[in-house]
XYZ file of C-alpha atoms in Angstrom:
305
model
C -148.608 -69.041 88.990
C -145.360 -70.077 90.686
C -142.093 -68.502 89.559
C -138.855 -69.302 91.379
C -136.379 -66.431 91.404
C -133.855 -68.831 92.900
C -133.407 -70.410 89.470
C -132.038 -67.103 88.142
C -129.582 -66.573 91.019
C -125.886 -67.026 90.217
C -124.470 -69.506 92.727
C -121.745 -71.386 90.899
C -119.576 -71.050 87.833
C -121.771 -70.419 84.800
C -121.548 -69.773 81.085
C -124.071 -67.402 79.552
C -124.056 -69.581 76.440
C -125.828 -72.278 78.476
C -128.563 -69.998 79.857
C -131.859 -69.329 78.091
C -132.782 -65.816 76.978
C -136.477 -66.712 76.536
C -139.519 -66.331 78.786
C -140.760 -69.293 80.802
C -143.355 -70.914 78.486
C -145.526 -71.824 81.483
C -146.083 -68.151 82.322
C -148.955 -66.495 80.465
C -148.367 -62.974 79.202
C -152.024 -61.909 79.447
C -152.205 -62.868 83.115
C -148.936 -61.088 83.883
C -149.834 -57.817 82.163
C -153.468 -57.662 83.283
C -153.099 -58.463 86.968
C -149.816 -59.830 88.332
C -147.411 -57.102 87.179
C -149.684 -54.184 88.254
C -150.180 -55.801 91.678
C -146.448 -56.163 92.225
C -145.583 -52.619 91.103
C -148.246 -51.247 93.426
C -146.745 -53.187 96.332
C -143.301 -51.814 95.425
C -144.799 -48.322 95.662
C -146.170 -49.026 99.156
C -142.924 -50.577 100.387
C -140.845 -47.740 98.960
C -142.963 -45.217 100.845
C -142.155 -47.077 104.071
C -138.468 -47.237 103.119
C -138.514 -43.458 102.648
C -140.392 -42.798 105.886
C -138.211 -45.094 107.998
C -134.994 -43.619 106.534
C -132.712 -46.426 107.724
C -131.970 -48.562 104.681
C -131.007 -47.805 101.102
C -131.471 -50.036 98.065
C -129.240 -50.104 94.987
C -130.498 -51.864 91.862
C -127.764 -52.353 89.316
C -128.342 -53.263 85.665
C -125.753 -54.701 83.307
C -126.187 -56.275 79.897
C -125.411 -55.961 76.234
C -126.623 -52.926 74.293
C -130.396 -53.002 73.632
C -130.974 -55.533 76.418
C -133.885 -53.412 77.700
C -132.358 -51.631 80.689
C -134.014 -48.226 80.159
C -137.478 -49.541 79.362
C -137.381 -51.928 82.327
C -136.664 -49.068 84.727
C -139.443 -46.986 83.182
C -142.064 -49.717 83.531
C -141.128 -51.372 86.827
C -140.884 -48.101 88.772
C -143.807 -46.305 87.128
C -145.813 -46.279 90.376
C -142.996 -45.121 92.651
C -142.800 -41.541 93.909
C -139.926 -39.971 91.900
C -138.689 -38.281 95.094
C -137.774 -41.730 96.379
C -135.802 -42.713 93.276
C -132.302 -41.888 92.108
C -131.446 -42.992 88.551
C -127.934 -42.761 87.131
C -126.672 -43.923 83.729
C -122.927 -44.483 83.593
C -121.329 -43.597 80.267
C -117.633 -43.613 79.368
C -115.777 -41.847 82.206
C -114.945 -38.155 81.863
C -111.436 -36.731 82.291
C -112.320 -35.706 85.837
C -113.560 -39.212 86.635
C -110.418 -40.784 85.177
C -108.362 -38.595 87.503
C -109.886 -40.515 90.431
C -110.147 -44.177 91.350
C -112.697 -46.140 89.312
C -115.182 -46.339 92.201
C -115.141 -42.571 92.792
C -117.971 -41.760 90.395
C -119.978 -44.717 91.692
C -119.620 -43.541 95.290
C -120.826 -40.084 94.257
C -123.978 -41.632 92.790
C -124.947 -43.775 95.789
C -128.475 -43.084 97.065
C -129.108 -41.775 100.582
C -131.034 -43.829 103.113
C -134.696 -44.186 102.257
C -134.077 -44.001 98.514
C -133.925 -46.628 95.774
C -130.874 -45.973 93.610
C -130.890 -47.381 90.081
C -127.644 -47.809 88.168
C -127.876 -48.235 84.395
C -124.470 -49.864 83.951
C -122.026 -49.552 86.819
C -118.559 -50.184 88.208
C -118.633 -53.525 86.411
C -117.792 -51.668 83.209
C -114.321 -51.381 84.758
C -113.809 -55.142 84.752
C -115.584 -55.917 81.468
C -115.474 -53.142 78.839
C -112.205 -51.715 80.159
C -110.687 -55.191 80.102
C -112.017 -56.084 76.642
C -110.659 -52.944 74.992
C -107.492 -52.829 77.118
C -108.334 -49.289 78.201
C -106.014 -49.642 81.187
C -103.019 -49.340 78.857
C -103.633 -45.688 77.962
C -105.158 -44.673 81.280
C -103.570 -42.565 84.042
C -102.759 -45.485 86.364
C -99.172 -45.993 87.575
C -97.180 -48.422 85.414
C -96.745 -50.927 88.228
C -100.539 -51.292 88.446
C -101.035 -51.428 84.665
C -98.464 -54.197 84.414
C -99.720 -56.205 87.385
C -100.923 -59.607 86.157
C -103.374 -59.721 89.085
C -105.087 -56.433 88.258
C -108.474 -58.013 87.428
C -108.352 -60.381 90.385
C -107.572 -57.375 92.588
C -110.406 -55.323 91.127
C -112.955 -58.042 91.794
C -111.690 -58.305 95.354
C -111.987 -54.521 95.767
C -115.514 -54.499 94.340
C -116.730 -57.374 96.505
C -115.264 -55.780 99.634
C -116.864 -52.436 98.756
C -120.281 -54.033 98.194
C -119.979 -55.875 101.505
C -119.093 -52.587 103.206
C -122.265 -51.008 101.805
C -124.368 -53.945 102.983
C -122.885 -53.712 106.473
C -123.901 -50.048 106.542
C -127.538 -50.645 105.621
C -127.366 -50.416 101.828
C -128.705 -53.455 100.018
C -127.804 -54.263 96.419
C -129.543 -56.273 93.702
C -127.391 -56.926 90.644
C -129.327 -57.791 87.501
C -127.815 -59.033 84.268
C -130.260 -58.752 81.360
C -129.434 -61.713 79.140
C -130.471 -60.968 75.561
C -129.708 -63.164 72.553
C -127.569 -61.947 69.673
C -130.494 -62.306 67.266
C -132.878 -60.333 69.482
C -130.275 -57.609 69.909
C -129.960 -57.394 66.121
C -133.735 -56.908 65.805
C -133.781 -54.154 68.422
C -130.824 -52.320 66.922
C -132.470 -52.569 63.494
C -135.649 -51.063 64.953
C -133.631 -48.022 65.984
C -132.669 -47.555 62.348
C -136.137 -48.148 60.891
C -138.476 -46.492 63.406
C -138.174 -42.653 63.454
C -139.436 -42.622 67.054
C -136.375 -44.632 68.055
C -133.740 -42.827 66.001
C -132.652 -40.940 69.120
C -131.451 -44.241 70.597
C -129.154 -45.016 67.673
C -125.452 -45.124 68.473
C -122.905 -46.361 65.949
C -120.846 -47.649 68.854
C -123.562 -50.212 69.638
C -123.169 -51.645 66.133
C -119.383 -51.752 66.430
C -119.529 -53.583 69.751
C -121.434 -56.521 68.197
C -118.191 -57.777 66.675
C -116.986 -58.504 70.218
C -120.112 -60.479 71.168
C -118.383 -63.748 72.089
C -115.677 -62.004 74.081
C -118.300 -59.994 75.974
C -120.193 -63.192 76.802
C -117.031 -64.745 78.219
C -116.130 -61.682 80.284
C -119.667 -61.277 81.606
C -119.754 -64.966 82.549
C -116.501 -64.471 84.452
C -117.910 -61.339 86.120
C -121.030 -63.148 87.298
C -119.040 -66.014 88.799
C -116.489 -63.826 90.564
C -118.806 -61.276 92.132
C -122.095 -62.929 93.075
C -122.190 -62.953 96.877
C -124.820 -63.425 99.556
C -124.784 -59.700 100.343
C -124.780 -58.550 96.684
C -126.101 -61.380 94.496
C -126.270 -61.499 90.719
C -129.417 -62.597 88.903
C -129.308 -63.509 85.213
C -132.718 -62.706 83.747
C -133.829 -63.756 80.254
C -134.308 -60.547 78.269
C -135.695 -61.531 74.867
C -139.288 -61.073 76.081
C -139.552 -57.709 77.807
C -142.861 -58.398 79.549
C -141.331 -61.426 81.297
C -138.084 -59.650 82.136
C -139.988 -56.795 83.763
C -142.031 -59.242 85.807
C -138.884 -60.882 87.195
C -137.291 -57.510 87.983
C -140.434 -56.379 89.794
C -140.528 -59.602 91.795
C -136.874 -59.203 92.792
C -137.400 -55.625 93.939
C -140.581 -56.490 95.830
C -139.033 -59.509 97.554
C -135.936 -57.536 98.550
C -138.048 -54.741 100.014
C -140.154 -57.303 101.858
C -136.973 -58.774 103.351
C -135.804 -55.312 104.446
C -139.267 -54.923 106.002
C -139.320 -51.118 106.381
C -141.872 -49.682 108.811
C -143.472 -46.313 109.243
C -141.719 -44.650 112.214
C -143.382 -44.731 115.614
C -144.828 -41.340 116.488
C -143.761 -39.535 119.641
C -146.329 -38.981 122.384
C -146.289 -35.260 121.590
C -147.175 -35.817 117.918
C -149.857 -38.345 118.866
C -151.362 -35.756 121.199
C -151.326 -33.114 118.457
C -153.035 -35.464 116.015
C -155.708 -36.296 118.560
C -156.307 -32.602 119.284
C -156.553 -31.658 115.611
C -158.857 -34.588 114.844
C -161.133 -33.408 117.638
C -161.092 -29.878 116.223
C -161.908 -31.241 112.793
C -164.989 -32.942 114.189
C -166.144 -30.016 116.323
C -165.384 -26.969 114.162
C -167.155 -25.893 111.002
C -164.830 -26.207 107.992
C -164.891 -22.472 107.256
C -163.568 -21.819 110.784
C -161.098 -24.731 110.788
C -158.087 -22.654 109.675
C -158.648 -20.104 112.448
C -158.965 -22.884 115.007
C -155.659 -24.450 113.915
C -153.942 -21.049 114.043
C -155.166 -20.474 117.611
C -154.012 -23.961 118.596
C -150.566 -23.329 117.106
C -150.185 -20.059 119.022
C -151.276 -21.681 122.271
C -148.663 -24.428 121.817
C -145.887 -21.825 121.425
C -146.850 -20.232 124.752
């Protein structure tokens, strides 16, 4: 089964209206769920362990999309095999008063993962060039008037964001930006499920219903976002999101391929540690298990002398 992730990469000017939200009909769901997806998630687990052990690179995976596009469930499934200690997951809601008292990237900077960790952003700084722009939230915000009234404010913000993402890349932090492209009809079905299914009532938010009236405007602003901010060091991928099993496969492939490109390695052991391992292995072979603890204790004391 050959799937080209290149076809989902944003390279030129695009319109979301022209991009499919459906799974590739040539890809078989049974094959994906029974073998391919589990294999990829297991490889992600192995690569993440090396990323953690090497402690040189960080990876940021950023999700954007309309409400009910499948962001939460994708994270849950794709990273199910990864050690939670090596994951950092942050969901960005409407900014608090404290966050509004700082620049718009302040809360994003606070959430960046350390080296060796995969950081997952459910929504991100791109809310500040899409939702903020759509609802004209700048107008009542705490920014100086000369910035609020600057006709280049959105151009400037995209420039700031791209420079910031390049800065992160040049400091060893890689970024995958994923737009989950769900159709309006599929979103309606998923929002309806939150009303009908008691197990999903906790997901219901009246705001999600209200935002549907702005669907076309959101599509235009997201299309603009994708064109303005997809770069070689922080690329955007538009993934069809109507079929969750296929979306999760593509996400897993992107994460795996990015980790492969980073190529993390287990650190080389010092001669001293190698010597200790050799000594302990010899003890393990020569000493009865019930006396093994005493033997290690004696070895430890002799090393201190």
